[in-house]
Amino acid sequence: MAGIDYSERIPNNVSLADNRRLQRALEEWHPKFLDWWMQMGPDGFQAKDVYLRTAVSVDAQGWAQFDYVKMPDYRWGLFLAEPEPGRTIGFGDHMGAPAWQDVPGEYRGVLRRLIVTQGDTEPASVEQQRHLGRTCPSLYDLRNLFQINVEEGRHLWAMVYLLDAYFGRDGREESEALLQRRSGDRDKPRILGAFNEKTPDWLSYLMFTYFTDRDGKYQLASLAESGFDPLSRTCRFMLTEEAHHLFVGETGIGRVVQRTCELMREGKTDDVRRSGAIDLATLQRYINFHYSVSLDLFGSEISTNAANFYTMGLKGRFEEGKKRDDHRLKDTTYSISELIGDRVTSREAPALPSLNERLRDDYIADCQRGLDRWNQIIKKHEIDQELSLPHRGFHRAIGLFAEVKVAPDGRVLSEAEWGARKHEWLPTEADQAYVESLMQPVTEVARFANWIAPPARGVNGRPVDFEYVRLA
Ligand code: BYC
């Protein structure tokens, strides 16, 4: 890799040109990243021109430049949001002290673990989505998939930057390990559960970008409150990119719902499988699955880790700065779920260890907003059905509800009842086989697979029939 001018090759606003040590670390890491990208990134499209957005600076003109680029040539930049002059720590025991510009020694291990956990999700999602290109429903969707993939790659760079710049040798080792774990691998899996699940088809992918990327939004927003200023600024910039990923999920599922409703109306039937679309009941089962595995990503209802992250000033609440309380939370409580026998109730718990649950509550409210919009589409077609979020205890593997089986309506079930009915609530093998059978690639300009409606508009003011990926 000699001869590459890294400060030029890697657009950045972290004064890379002045930091020889960091440059050297990145020079060593870059070829390994590229190897990983070629091995585990989008399969079969690395030599194609894709109409992508690249951030070349953080200002309004520079952060969203669109052009054709081959993915391995994408410029994975290092960007921090602009510093806030005089920023102080906004919560926890160090509240009011100047934000840390370097790693506070006593929190080094904890902070590294948080950054590694965040960083690990980014390559994991690229791995999960690597085969989807071959079955894309349109060039528009293919381009959005690749946009997300390169940006998750950039988010990995963002975390590797923090590890390399602030954590010395340990950080460099962690940067390497981020390229060695593999989604779903038995021996070296990714850290968090949802990132070891398969994303085998485009419906799963759209659900993932709606539900799982939204966990990303909430976790990044909490880390953006961090007293460790480089992490805060990195996450603030990442959130600008995250918005597009969520847009892809929300509009994507909206377009599936739209197409389903059109065919329900035309055929006067709920059974749109006959017309090659995805019926609402199947959509509901996919929602149930992706929502529940994403709820697990917030950790346990009661977590001393979460209390410590907050008290230490490392990870805040969602929109911490807008909250009007003491930002220490030592004397307050928060309402969390409780199981009494087979009844789900709630109880007041100390606020600090309940912070995971509070963030999960913010997330749930946000998830519901999309459901409301999809239900509007159904209503517009004068169809008397609704999609809904299952109860938070449904199909959970982490926390209080991992111990029990809960129906979508919140009833606690016996193992036998769960076994007899789970096929009504979670995608079955037959559902998966049916959805897979729909995954036939559509790659002609302006054409869309039958199971998804075209988008309302194209990308960056381009028409829907623009050649978003040049396959020839
Ligand atoms: N799977 O005290 P607890 C994104 C572990 S997504 C496996 O309840 P804590 C993206 C936990 O690590 C956002 N293990 O939880 C989206 C702990 O282990 P240790 C990713 C789990 O620590 C789409 C133990 O169980 N960012 O960006 O309070 C595409 C006890 O846990 C899980 C972050 O997550 C699980 N689901 O909270 C691309 C932010 N849940 O430490 C990208 C950073 C818990 O005892 N991470 N465990 O060995 C965190 O803030 C926290 O680590 C968590 C867990 C919220 C994840």
Coordinates of C-alpha atoms and ligand atoms in Angstrom, one line a residue:
M1 CA 0.0 0.0 0.0
A2 CA 3.1 2.3 -0.1
G3 CA 2.6 5.4 -2.1
I4 CA -0.9 6.1 -1.0
D5 CA -1.3 9.6 0.4
Y6 CA -3.6 8.7 3.3
S7 CA -4.6 12.2 4.2
E8 CA -5.7 12.4 0.5
R9 CA -7.0 8.9 0.1
I10 CA -9.1 9.0 3.3
P11 CA -11.1 12.2 3.3
N12 CA -11.0 13.3 6.9
N13 CA -11.3 16.2 9.3
V14 CA -9.2 14.6 12.1
S15 CA -5.9 16.2 10.9
L16 CA -4.7 12.8 9.7
A17 CA -1.8 14.5 7.8
D18 CA -0.3 15.7 11.1
N19 CA -0.6 12.4 12.9
R20 CA 2.0 10.0 11.7
R21 CA 1.3 7.3 14.3
L22 CA -2.4 7.2 13.4
Q23 CA -1.6 7.2 9.7
R24 CA 0.7 4.2 10.2
A25 CA -1.9 2.3 12.1
L26 CA -4.5 3.0 9.4
E27 CA -2.0 2.1 6.7
E28 CA -1.6 -1.3 8.3
W29 CA -5.3 -1.8 8.8
H30 CA -6.5 -0.6 5.4
P31 CA -5.3 -3.6 3.3
K32 CA -6.8 -5.9 5.8
F33 CA -10.1 -4.0 5.7
L34 CA -10.0 -4.3 1.9
D35 CA -9.4 -8.0 2.1
W36 CA -12.3 -8.4 4.4
W37 CA -14.5 -6.2 2.1
M38 CA -13.6 -8.3 -1.0
Q39 CA -14.2 -11.5 1.0
M40 CA -17.3 -10.6 3.0
G41 CA -18.7 -7.4 1.3
P42 CA -21.4 -7.4 -1.5
D43 CA -20.9 -10.5 -3.5
G44 CA -20.6 -10.2 -7.3
F45 CA -20.8 -6.4 -7.7
Q46 CA -17.3 -5.1 -6.7
A47 CA -16.4 -4.1 -10.3
K48 CA -19.7 -2.3 -11.1
D49 CA -20.3 1.4 -11.1
V50 CA -22.7 2.4 -8.4
Y51 CA -24.3 5.8 -8.0
L52 CA -23.2 6.5 -4.4
R53 CA -23.2 9.3 -2.0
T54 CA -19.7 9.9 -0.4
A55 CA -18.9 12.2 2.4
V56 CA -15.8 14.2 1.6
S57 CA -16.3 16.8 4.4
V58 CA -18.7 17.5 7.1
D59 CA -20.3 20.7 5.8
A60 CA -23.5 20.8 3.8
Q61 CA -21.8 20.7 0.4
G62 CA -19.3 18.0 1.2
W63 CA -21.1 15.4 3.2
A64 CA -23.3 14.2 0.3
Q65 CA -21.5 14.1 -3.0
F66 CA -23.1 11.7 -5.5
D67 CA -21.3 10.0 -8.3
Y68 CA -20.6 6.6 -9.9
V69 CA -18.0 4.7 -8.0
K70 CA -16.8 1.1 -7.8
M71 CA -17.3 0.0 -4.2
P72 CA -13.7 -1.0 -3.5
D73 CA -12.7 2.6 -4.6
Y74 CA -15.2 4.2 -2.2
R75 CA -13.5 6.8 -0.1
W76 CA -14.2 5.6 3.5
G77 CA -13.6 8.9 5.3
L78 CA -13.0 9.8 8.9
F79 CA -15.4 12.4 10.1
L80 CA -16.3 13.9 13.4
A81 CA -19.1 16.5 13.7
E82 CA -17.8 20.0 14.4
P83 CA -16.7 20.5 18.0
E84 CA -18.9 22.4 20.3
P85 CA -16.7 25.1 22.0
G86 CA -16.7 24.7 25.7
R87 CA -18.7 21.5 25.8
T88 CA -19.1 20.0 29.2
I89 CA -20.1 16.5 30.4
G90 CA -23.9 16.5 30.5
F91 CA -24.8 13.8 33.0
G92 CA -23.4 11.4 35.7
D93 CA -20.8 11.9 38.3
H94 CA -18.7 14.2 36.2
M95 CA -21.5 16.5 35.1
G96 CA -20.4 20.0 34.4
A97 CA -16.7 19.1 34.0
P98 CA -15.1 19.8 30.6
A99 CA -15.8 17.0 28.1
W100 CA -12.8 14.6 27.8
Q101 CA -10.6 15.1 24.8
D102 CA -8.6 12.0 25.8
V103 CA -9.6 8.7 27.3
P104 CA -10.1 9.0 31.0
G105 CA -7.7 6.4 32.4
E106 CA -10.0 4.9 34.9
Y107 CA -12.7 4.2 32.3
R108 CA -10.4 2.9 29.6
G109 CA -11.6 -0.7 29.6
V110 CA -15.3 0.1 29.7
L111 CA -15.1 2.7 27.0
R112 CA -13.1 0.4 24.7
R113 CA -15.7 -2.3 25.2
L114 CA -18.6 0.1 24.3
I115 CA -16.7 1.2 21.1
V116 CA -15.9 -2.4 20.2
T117 CA -19.5 -3.5 20.6
Q118 CA -20.7 -0.6 18.5
G119 CA -18.0 -1.2 15.9
D120 CA -18.7 -4.9 15.7
T121 CA -22.3 -4.4 14.4
E122 CA -21.1 -2.5 11.4
P123 CA -19.1 -5.2 9.5
A124 CA -21.6 -7.7 10.8
S125 CA -24.5 -6.1 8.9
V126 CA -22.4 -6.0 5.7
E127 CA -21.7 -9.7 6.1
Q128 CA -25.4 -10.5 6.7
Q129 CA -26.4 -8.6 3.6
R130 CA -23.6 -9.9 1.3
H131 CA -25.7 -12.1 -1.0
L132 CA -28.7 -9.9 -1.4
G133 CA -27.4 -8.1 -4.6
R134 CA -28.1 -11.2 -6.6
T135 CA -31.8 -11.0 -6.0
C136 CA -32.4 -7.3 -6.0
P137 CA -36.0 -6.1 -6.8
S138 CA -34.7 -3.2 -8.8
L139 CA -31.6 -1.1 -9.6
Y140 CA -32.9 1.6 -7.3
D141 CA -33.0 -0.9 -4.4
L142 CA -29.7 -2.4 -5.3
R143 CA -28.1 1.0 -5.1
N144 CA -29.6 1.7 -1.7
L145 CA -28.3 -1.6 -0.4
F146 CA -24.8 -0.8 -1.6
Q147 CA -25.1 2.7 -0.1
I148 CA -25.9 1.2 3.2
N149 CA -23.1 -1.3 2.9
V150 CA -20.4 1.2 2.2
E151 CA -21.6 3.4 5.0
E152 CA -21.6 0.6 7.5
G153 CA -18.0 0.1 6.3
R154 CA -17.4 3.7 7.0
H155 CA -18.9 3.4 10.4
L156 CA -16.5 0.6 11.1
W157 CA -13.7 3.0 10.1
A158 CA -15.2 5.5 12.5
M159 CA -14.8 3.1 15.4
V160 CA -11.4 1.9 14.3
Y161 CA -10.3 5.5 14.2
L162 CA -11.2 5.9 17.8
L163 CA -9.6 2.6 18.8
D164 CA -6.4 3.4 16.9
A165 CA -6.2 7.0 17.8
Y166 CA -7.0 6.7 21.5
F167 CA -6.3 3.2 22.8
G168 CA -2.8 2.4 21.7
R169 CA -1.8 -1.3 21.2
D170 CA -5.0 -2.6 22.7
G171 CA -7.0 -0.5 20.3
R172 CA -5.1 -1.8 17.3
E173 CA -5.7 -5.4 18.4
E174 CA -9.4 -4.7 18.7
S175 CA -9.4 -3.1 15.2
E176 CA -7.9 -6.4 13.9
A177 CA -10.4 -8.5 15.8
L178 CA -13.3 -6.5 14.3
L179 CA -12.2 -7.9 10.9
Q180 CA -11.9 -11.4 12.2
R181 CA -15.2 -12.1 13.9
R182 CA -17.9 -13.2 11.4
S183 CA -21.7 -13.0 11.6
G184 CA -23.2 -16.3 12.4
D185 CA -19.9 -18.1 12.8
R186 CA -20.0 -20.7 15.6
D187 CA -16.4 -20.2 16.7
K188 CA -16.0 -16.4 16.3
P189 CA -19.5 -14.9 16.1
R190 CA -20.3 -11.2 16.2
I191 CA -20.9 -9.8 19.7
L192 CA -24.7 -9.1 19.7
G193 CA -27.4 -11.6 19.0
A194 CA -29.3 -9.9 16.1
F195 CA -26.0 -9.6 14.2
N196 CA -25.6 -13.3 14.0
E197 CA -29.1 -13.9 12.4
K198 CA -29.3 -14.4 8.7
T199 CA -30.6 -11.8 6.3
P200 CA -31.5 -14.2 3.6
D201 CA -34.0 -12.2 1.5
W202 CA -35.0 -8.6 0.8
L203 CA -38.0 -8.7 3.1
S204 CA -35.8 -9.6 6.0
Y205 CA -33.3 -6.9 4.8
L206 CA -36.0 -4.2 4.8
M207 CA -37.2 -5.3 8.2
F208 CA -33.6 -5.2 9.4
T209 CA -33.1 -1.7 8.2
Y210 CA -36.3 -0.6 9.8
F211 CA -36.0 -2.4 13.2
T212 CA -32.3 -3.2 13.7
D213 CA -30.8 0.0 12.2
R214 CA -33.2 1.9 14.5
D215 CA -31.4 0.3 17.5
G216 CA -28.3 1.8 15.9
K217 CA -30.0 5.2 15.9
Y218 CA -30.8 5.0 19.6
Q219 CA -27.5 3.6 20.7
L220 CA -25.6 6.1 18.6
A221 CA -27.7 9.0 20.0
S222 CA -26.9 7.8 23.5
L223 CA -23.2 7.6 22.7
A224 CA -23.4 11.0 21.0
E225 CA -24.1 12.3 24.5
S226 CA -20.8 10.8 25.8
G227 CA -18.4 12.9 27.9
F228 CA -15.7 11.4 25.7
D229 CA -15.8 14.1 23.1
P230 CA -14.3 12.2 20.1
L231 CA -16.9 9.5 20.5
S232 CA -19.7 12.0 20.8
R233 CA -18.6 13.9 17.7
T234 CA -18.1 10.6 15.7
C235 CA -21.5 9.4 16.6
R236 CA -23.2 12.7 15.8
F237 CA -21.8 12.4 12.3
M238 CA -22.7 8.8 11.9
L239 CA -26.3 9.7 12.8
T240 CA -26.6 11.8 9.6
E241 CA -25.9 8.6 7.6
E242 CA -28.1 6.4 9.7
A243 CA -31.1 8.5 8.7
H244 CA -30.8 7.1 5.1
H245 CA -30.7 3.5 6.4
L246 CA -33.9 4.1 8.3
F247 CA -35.5 5.7 5.3
V248 CA -34.7 2.6 3.2
G249 CA -36.5 0.4 5.8
E250 CA -39.5 2.5 6.3
T251 CA -40.2 3.4 2.7
G252 CA -39.2 -0.1 1.6
I253 CA -41.7 -1.9 3.8
G254 CA -44.2 0.9 3.0
R255 CA -43.8 0.0 -0.7
V256 CA -44.3 -3.7 0.0
V257 CA -47.5 -2.9 1.9
Q258 CA -48.6 -0.6 -0.9
R259 CA -48.2 -3.4 -3.5
T260 CA -49.9 -5.9 -1.3
C261 CA -52.9 -3.6 -0.8
E262 CA -53.1 -2.9 -4.5
L263 CA -53.3 -6.6 -5.3
M264 CA -55.7 -7.3 -2.4
R265 CA -58.0 -4.6 -3.9
E266 CA -57.7 -5.8 -7.4
G267 CA -58.2 -9.5 -6.6
K268 CA -60.7 -8.8 -3.8
T269 CA -58.8 -11.3 -1.6
D270 CA -56.3 -11.4 1.3
D271 CA -54.5 -14.2 -0.5
V272 CA -52.1 -12.2 -2.6
R273 CA -49.6 -15.0 -2.8
R274 CA -51.6 -16.1 -5.8
S275 CA -50.5 -12.9 -7.5
G276 CA -46.9 -13.2 -6.4
A277 CA -47.0 -10.7 -3.5
I278 CA -46.5 -10.9 0.2
D279 CA -49.7 -11.2 2.3
L280 CA -50.2 -9.0 5.3
A281 CA -50.2 -12.0 7.7
T282 CA -46.7 -12.9 6.5
L283 CA -45.6 -9.3 6.8
Q284 CA -46.9 -9.3 10.4
R285 CA -44.8 -12.5 11.2
Y286 CA -41.7 -10.8 9.8
I287 CA -42.4 -7.7 11.9
N288 CA -42.8 -9.9 15.0
F289 CA -39.4 -11.5 14.4
H290 CA -37.3 -8.5 13.6
Y291 CA -38.8 -6.3 16.2
S292 CA -38.3 -8.9 19.0
V293 CA -34.6 -9.7 18.1
S294 CA -34.0 -5.9 17.9
L295 CA -35.6 -5.3 21.4
D296 CA -33.0 -7.7 22.7
L297 CA -30.2 -5.4 21.5
F298 CA -31.0 -3.0 24.4
G299 CA -29.8 -5.4 27.0
S300 CA -31.6 -6.4 30.3
E301 CA -34.2 -4.3 32.0
I302 CA -32.0 -4.0 35.0
S303 CA -28.4 -3.5 34.2
T304 CA -25.5 -2.4 36.3
N305 CA -23.5 -2.0 33.1
A306 CA -26.0 0.6 32.0
A307 CA -25.9 2.4 35.4
N308 CA -22.1 2.5 35.3
F309 CA -22.0 3.7 31.7
Y310 CA -24.2 6.6 32.7
T311 CA -22.6 7.4 36.1
M312 CA -19.2 7.4 34.5
G313 CA -20.4 9.9 31.9
L314 CA -19.8 7.6 28.9
K315 CA -23.3 6.8 27.6
G316 CA -26.3 9.1 28.1
R317 CA -30.0 8.8 27.5
F318 CA -31.6 9.5 24.2
E319 CA -31.8 13.4 23.9
E320 CA -30.1 13.8 27.3
G321 CA -29.6 17.5 26.7
K322 CA -33.3 18.1 26.3
K323 CA -34.3 16.5 29.5
R324 CA -35.1 18.7 32.5
D325 CA -34.0 16.7 35.5
D326 CA -30.8 16.5 37.5
H327 CA -29.0 14.2 35.0
R328 CA -27.6 12.1 37.8
L329 CA -30.7 10.0 38.5
K330 CA -29.5 8.7 41.8
D331 CA -32.8 9.4 43.6
T332 CA -35.3 8.8 40.9
T333 CA -37.2 5.7 39.7
Y334 CA -38.4 4.4 36.4
S335 CA -41.3 2.0 35.6
I336 CA -40.2 -1.4 34.3
S337 CA -42.0 -4.6 33.5
E338 CA -42.3 -7.3 36.1
L339 CA -43.5 -10.9 36.0
I340 CA -45.6 -12.1 38.8
G341 CA -46.4 -15.7 38.2
D342 CA -47.8 -15.7 34.7
R343 CA -48.9 -12.0 34.8
V344 CA -46.9 -9.2 33.3
T345 CA -47.2 -6.0 35.4
S346 CA -44.9 -3.1 36.1
R347 CA -43.0 -1.8 39.1
E348 CA -40.9 1.2 39.9
A349 CA -37.2 0.5 39.9
P350 CA -34.2 2.7 40.6
A351 CA -33.7 4.9 37.5
L352 CA -30.0 4.2 36.9
P353 CA -30.0 0.4 36.3
S354 CA -33.2 0.9 34.3
L355 CA -31.6 2.9 31.6
N356 CA -31.6 0.1 29.0
E357 CA -35.4 -0.2 29.5
R358 CA -35.9 3.6 29.2
L359 CA -34.0 3.6 25.9
R360 CA -36.0 0.6 24.7
D361 CA -39.2 2.6 25.5
D362 CA -38.0 5.5 23.4
Y363 CA -37.2 3.0 20.6
I364 CA -40.6 1.3 20.9
A365 CA -42.4 4.6 20.5
D366 CA -40.3 5.4 17.4
C367 CA -41.0 1.9 15.9
Q368 CA -44.8 2.5 16.3
R369 CA -44.6 5.6 14.2
G370 CA -43.7 3.6 11.1
L371 CA -46.4 1.1 11.8
D372 CA -48.9 4.0 11.9
R373 CA -47.7 5.1 8.5
W374 CA -48.0 1.6 7.0
N375 CA -51.4 1.3 8.5
Q376 CA -52.4 4.6 6.8
I377 CA -51.5 2.9 3.4
I378 CA -53.7 0.0 4.3
K379 CA -56.5 2.3 5.3
K380 CA -56.2 4.3 2.1
H381 CA -57.0 1.1 0.2
E382 CA -60.1 0.7 2.4
I383 CA -58.8 -2.5 3.8
D384 CA -59.9 -3.2 7.3
Q385 CA -56.7 -4.7 8.8
E386 CA -53.8 -3.4 10.7
L387 CA -50.2 -4.3 11.3
S388 CA -49.1 -4.1 14.9
L389 CA -46.0 -4.4 17.2
P390 CA -46.2 -7.5 19.4
H391 CA -45.9 -7.2 23.1
R392 CA -42.3 -6.4 24.3
G393 CA -42.1 -9.8 26.0
F394 CA -42.8 -11.7 22.8
H395 CA -39.9 -14.0 21.6
R396 CA -37.2 -12.4 23.7
A397 CA -33.8 -14.0 24.5
I398 CA -32.4 -11.3 26.8
G399 CA -33.7 -10.0 30.1
L400 CA -36.8 -10.7 32.1
F401 CA -38.8 -12.2 29.3
A402 CA -36.1 -14.7 28.2
E403 CA -37.4 -16.9 31.0
V404 CA -41.0 -17.2 29.7
K405 CA -43.0 -17.5 26.5
V406 CA -45.2 -14.6 25.7
A407 CA -47.9 -14.2 23.0
P408 CA -48.0 -11.1 20.8
D409 CA -50.9 -9.9 23.0
G410 CA -48.8 -10.1 26.2
R411 CA -50.3 -13.3 27.6
V412 CA -47.7 -15.6 29.3
L413 CA -48.0 -19.1 27.7
S414 CA -47.1 -22.6 28.7
E415 CA -44.3 -24.2 26.6
A416 CA -47.0 -26.4 25.0
E417 CA -49.2 -23.6 24.0
W418 CA -46.2 -21.7 22.6
G419 CA -45.1 -24.7 20.7
A420 CA -48.6 -25.2 19.2
R421 CA -49.0 -21.6 18.1
K422 CA -45.6 -20.1 17.4
H423 CA -46.1 -20.7 13.7
E424 CA -48.9 -18.2 13.7
W425 CA -46.6 -15.5 15.0
L426 CA -43.1 -16.1 13.6
P427 CA -42.1 -16.7 10.0
T428 CA -42.4 -20.4 9.2
E429 CA -40.2 -22.4 6.9
A430 CA -43.0 -22.3 4.4
D431 CA -43.1 -18.5 4.7
Q432 CA -39.4 -18.3 4.2
A433 CA -39.5 -20.6 1.2
Y434 CA -42.3 -18.5 -0.3
V435 CA -40.5 -15.2 0.2
E436 CA -37.4 -16.8 -1.2
S437 CA -39.3 -17.9 -4.3
L438 CA -40.1 -14.3 -4.9
M439 CA -36.5 -13.2 -4.9
Q440 CA -35.9 -13.1 -8.6
P441 CA -33.5 -10.4 -9.7
V442 CA -35.0 -7.5 -11.6
T443 CA -32.2 -5.4 -13.1
E444 CA -33.7 -3.6 -16.1
V445 CA -33.8 0.1 -15.7
A446 CA -37.2 1.4 -14.4
R447 CA -38.5 -2.1 -13.6
F448 CA -39.5 -3.4 -10.2
A449 CA -40.3 -6.8 -8.8
N450 CA -44.0 -7.6 -8.6
W451 CA -44.0 -7.8 -4.8
I452 CA -42.8 -4.2 -4.2
A453 CA -44.2 -0.9 -5.5
P454 CA -41.8 1.6 -7.1
P455 CA -40.6 4.4 -4.8
A456 CA -42.3 7.8 -4.9
R457 CA -39.0 9.4 -6.1
G458 CA -35.5 8.6 -7.1
V459 CA -32.2 9.4 -5.4
N460 CA -30.7 12.9 -5.2
G461 CA -33.3 14.3 -7.6
R462 CA -32.6 11.6 -10.2
P463 CA -35.6 10.0 -11.8
V464 CA -36.8 6.5 -10.6
D465 CA -35.8 5.1 -14.0
F466 CA -32.2 6.3 -13.6
E467 CA -29.4 3.7 -14.1
Y468 CA -28.4 3.5 -10.4
V469 CA -26.1 0.6 -11.0
R470 CA -24.3 0.0 -14.3
L471 CA -24.4 -3.8 -14.7
A472 CA -23.2 -3.9 -18.3
Ligands
BYC1 N1 -26.7 -10.2 22.5 O1 -26.2 -5.6 31.4 P1 -26.7 -6.1 30.1 C1 -26.1 -0.5 15.1 C2 -24.6 -8.9 27.0 S1 -26.9 -1.3 16.4 C3 -25.6 -10.7 23.1 O2 -28.1 -6.5 30.1 P2 -25.7 -3.9 28.8 C4 -26.3 -1.1 13.7 C5 -23.9 -7.7 27.4 O3 -22.9 -7.3 26.4 C6 -26.3 -0.5 17.9 N2 -25.2 -10.2 24.3 O4 -26.5 -5.2 28.9 C7 -27.6 -1.5 13.4 C8 -23.3 -8.0 28.7 O5 -22.1 -8.7 28.5 P3 -20.8 -8.4 29.4 C9 -25.0 -1.2 18.5 C10 -25.9 -9.3 24.9 O6 -24.2 -4.2 28.8 C11 -27.7 -2.0 12.1 C12 -24.3 -9.0 29.3 O7 -25.0 -9.5 28.2 N3 -24.5 -0.4 19.5 O8 -25.3 0.3 15.3 O9 -26.2 -2.8 29.7 C13 -26.7 -2.1 11.2 C14 -25.2 -8.3 30.3 O10 -25.9 -7.3 29.6 C15 -27.0 -8.7 24.4 C16 -24.5 -0.7 20.8 O11 -25.0 -1.7 21.2 C17 -27.4 -9.2 23.1 N4 -28.5 -8.7 22.5 O12 -26.2 -3.4 27.3 C18 -25.4 -1.6 11.6 C19 -23.9 0.4 21.7 N5 -27.5 -7.8 25.2 O13 -20.4 -7.0 29.2 C20 -25.2 -1.1 12.9 C21 -22.9 -0.2 22.6 C22 -26.7 -7.8 26.3 O14 -21.3 -8.7 30.8 N6 -23.3 -1.3 23.5 N7 -25.7 -8.7 26.1 O15 -19.8 -9.4 28.9 C23 -24.0 -1.1 24.6 O16 -24.4 0.0 25.0 C24 -24.3 -2.3 25.4 O17 -23.2 -3.2 25.3 C25 -25.6 -3.0 25.1 C26 -25.9 -4.1 26.2 C27 -26.8 -2.0 25.1 C28 -25.6 -3.8 23.8

